[in-house]
């Protein structure tokens, strides 16, 4: 990484399950689910479910995965968006 780390600006979003007929009701909760895949990669998604036990019915993961889930206290998500690298002038090469 080049340059000094800089500040990050976040934008706040309110997540909603949607307006469709099949949208989750008020008794549904939002869960932040992180799946650690066997190869070292991970995936994240927000899942709506009535109870933590129901999340297992909503997702499918390959064998050997680990799933970490957090019940979201509210429906707000802060997102920084892409963080751009600062442009830094290249250092001069030392004289031979």
Short mmCIF file of C-alpha atoms in Angstrom, two decimals:
data_model
loop_
_atom_site.label_atom_id
_atom_site.label_comp_id
_atom_site.label_asym_id
_atom_site.label_seq_id
_atom_site.Cartn_x
_atom_site.Cartn_y
_atom_site.Cartn_z
CA UNK A 1 0.00 0.00 0.00
CA UNK A 2 1.28 3.42 -0.87
CA UNK A 3 0.91 6.55 1.21
CA UNK A 4 -0.42 7.20 4.66
CA UNK A 5 -3.84 5.83 5.61
CA UNK A 6 -6.50 8.53 5.47
CA UNK A 7 -9.92 9.05 7.01
CA UNK A 8 -12.95 7.12 5.76
CA UNK A 9 -16.35 8.71 5.10
CA UNK A 10 -19.46 6.58 5.67
CA UNK A 11 -22.96 6.84 4.23
CA UNK A 12 -25.86 5.45 6.27
CA UNK A 13 -28.56 3.31 4.64
CA UNK A 14 -31.77 1.91 6.10
CA UNK A 15 -32.31 -1.63 4.90
CA UNK A 16 -35.86 -2.76 4.24
CA UNK A 17 -37.07 -6.22 3.28
CA UNK A 18 -39.08 -4.85 0.35
CA UNK A 19 -42.63 -3.97 -0.53
CA UNK A 20 -43.58 -7.23 -2.26
CA UNK A 21 -46.38 -9.50 -1.07
CA UNK A 22 -43.81 -12.00 0.23
CA UNK A 23 -41.88 -9.37 2.22
CA UNK A 24 -41.06 -10.34 5.81
CA UNK A 25 -43.50 -9.10 8.44
CA UNK A 26 -42.79 -7.07 11.55
CA UNK A 27 -42.00 -10.24 13.51
CA UNK A 28 -38.94 -10.78 11.31
CA UNK A 29 -35.42 -9.78 12.42
CA UNK A 30 -32.37 -8.89 10.34
CA UNK A 31 -29.21 -10.94 10.85
CA UNK A 32 -25.73 -10.16 9.58
CA UNK A 33 -24.29 -13.49 8.38
CA UNK A 34 -20.62 -14.10 7.55
CA UNK A 35 -19.71 -17.45 5.99
CA UNK A 36 -16.03 -18.44 6.27
CA UNK A 37 -15.45 -20.86 3.37
CA UNK A 38 -12.98 -23.78 3.63
CA UNK A 39 -10.54 -22.13 1.17
CA UNK A 40 -10.12 -19.04 3.36
CA UNK A 41 -12.56 -16.79 1.47
CA UNK A 42 -15.65 -15.34 3.10
CA UNK A 43 -19.10 -14.15 2.09
CA UNK A 44 -21.44 -11.73 3.88
CA UNK A 45 -25.15 -11.16 3.55
CA UNK A 46 -28.08 -9.77 5.51
CA UNK A 47 -30.77 -12.40 6.15
CA UNK A 48 -34.34 -11.80 7.39
CA UNK A 49 -35.68 -14.52 9.70
CA UNK A 50 -38.12 -14.91 12.58
CA UNK A 51 -35.50 -16.42 14.90
CA UNK A 52 -31.78 -17.29 14.76
CA UNK A 53 -32.65 -20.98 14.29
CA UNK A 54 -34.50 -20.11 11.09
CA UNK A 55 -31.41 -18.66 9.38
CA UNK A 56 -30.17 -22.20 8.72
CA UNK A 57 -33.21 -22.70 6.47
CA UNK A 58 -32.46 -19.50 4.54
CA UNK A 59 -28.81 -20.16 3.59
CA UNK A 60 -26.80 -23.03 2.12
CA UNK A 61 -23.06 -23.40 2.71
CA UNK A 62 -20.50 -25.98 1.59
CA UNK A 63 -19.22 -28.57 4.10
CA UNK A 64 -16.29 -27.30 6.18
CA UNK A 65 -17.64 -23.73 6.29
CA UNK A 66 -18.08 -21.76 9.48
CA UNK A 67 -21.04 -19.38 9.86
CA UNK A 68 -20.92 -16.36 12.19
CA UNK A 69 -24.18 -14.51 12.70
CA UNK A 70 -25.13 -11.32 14.56
CA UNK A 71 -28.67 -10.13 15.17
CA UNK A 72 -28.85 -6.54 13.97
CA UNK A 73 -30.13 -4.12 16.61
CA UNK A 74 -31.66 -1.91 13.91
CA UNK A 75 -31.99 -1.75 10.15
CA UNK A 76 -29.17 0.76 9.57
CA UNK A 77 -25.98 -0.05 7.67
CA UNK A 78 -23.02 2.32 7.29
CA UNK A 79 -21.08 1.86 4.07
CA UNK A 80 -17.88 3.67 3.12
CA UNK A 81 -18.12 2.64 -0.52
CA UNK A 82 -14.82 2.06 -2.36
CA UNK A 83 -11.83 3.56 -0.57
CA UNK A 84 -9.51 5.09 -3.12
CA UNK A 85 -5.74 4.92 -2.80
CA UNK A 86 -3.98 8.23 -2.43
CA UNK A 87 -1.73 9.18 -5.30
CA UNK A 88 1.86 9.32 -4.04
CA UNK A 89 4.85 10.51 -6.04
CA UNK A 90 7.38 7.70 -6.51
CA UNK A 91 10.53 7.99 -4.44
CA UNK A 92 13.75 8.82 -6.24
CA UNK A 93 16.01 5.85 -6.89
CA UNK A 94 19.32 5.94 -5.00
CA UNK A 95 22.38 6.88 -7.05
CA UNK A 96 24.66 3.91 -7.93
#
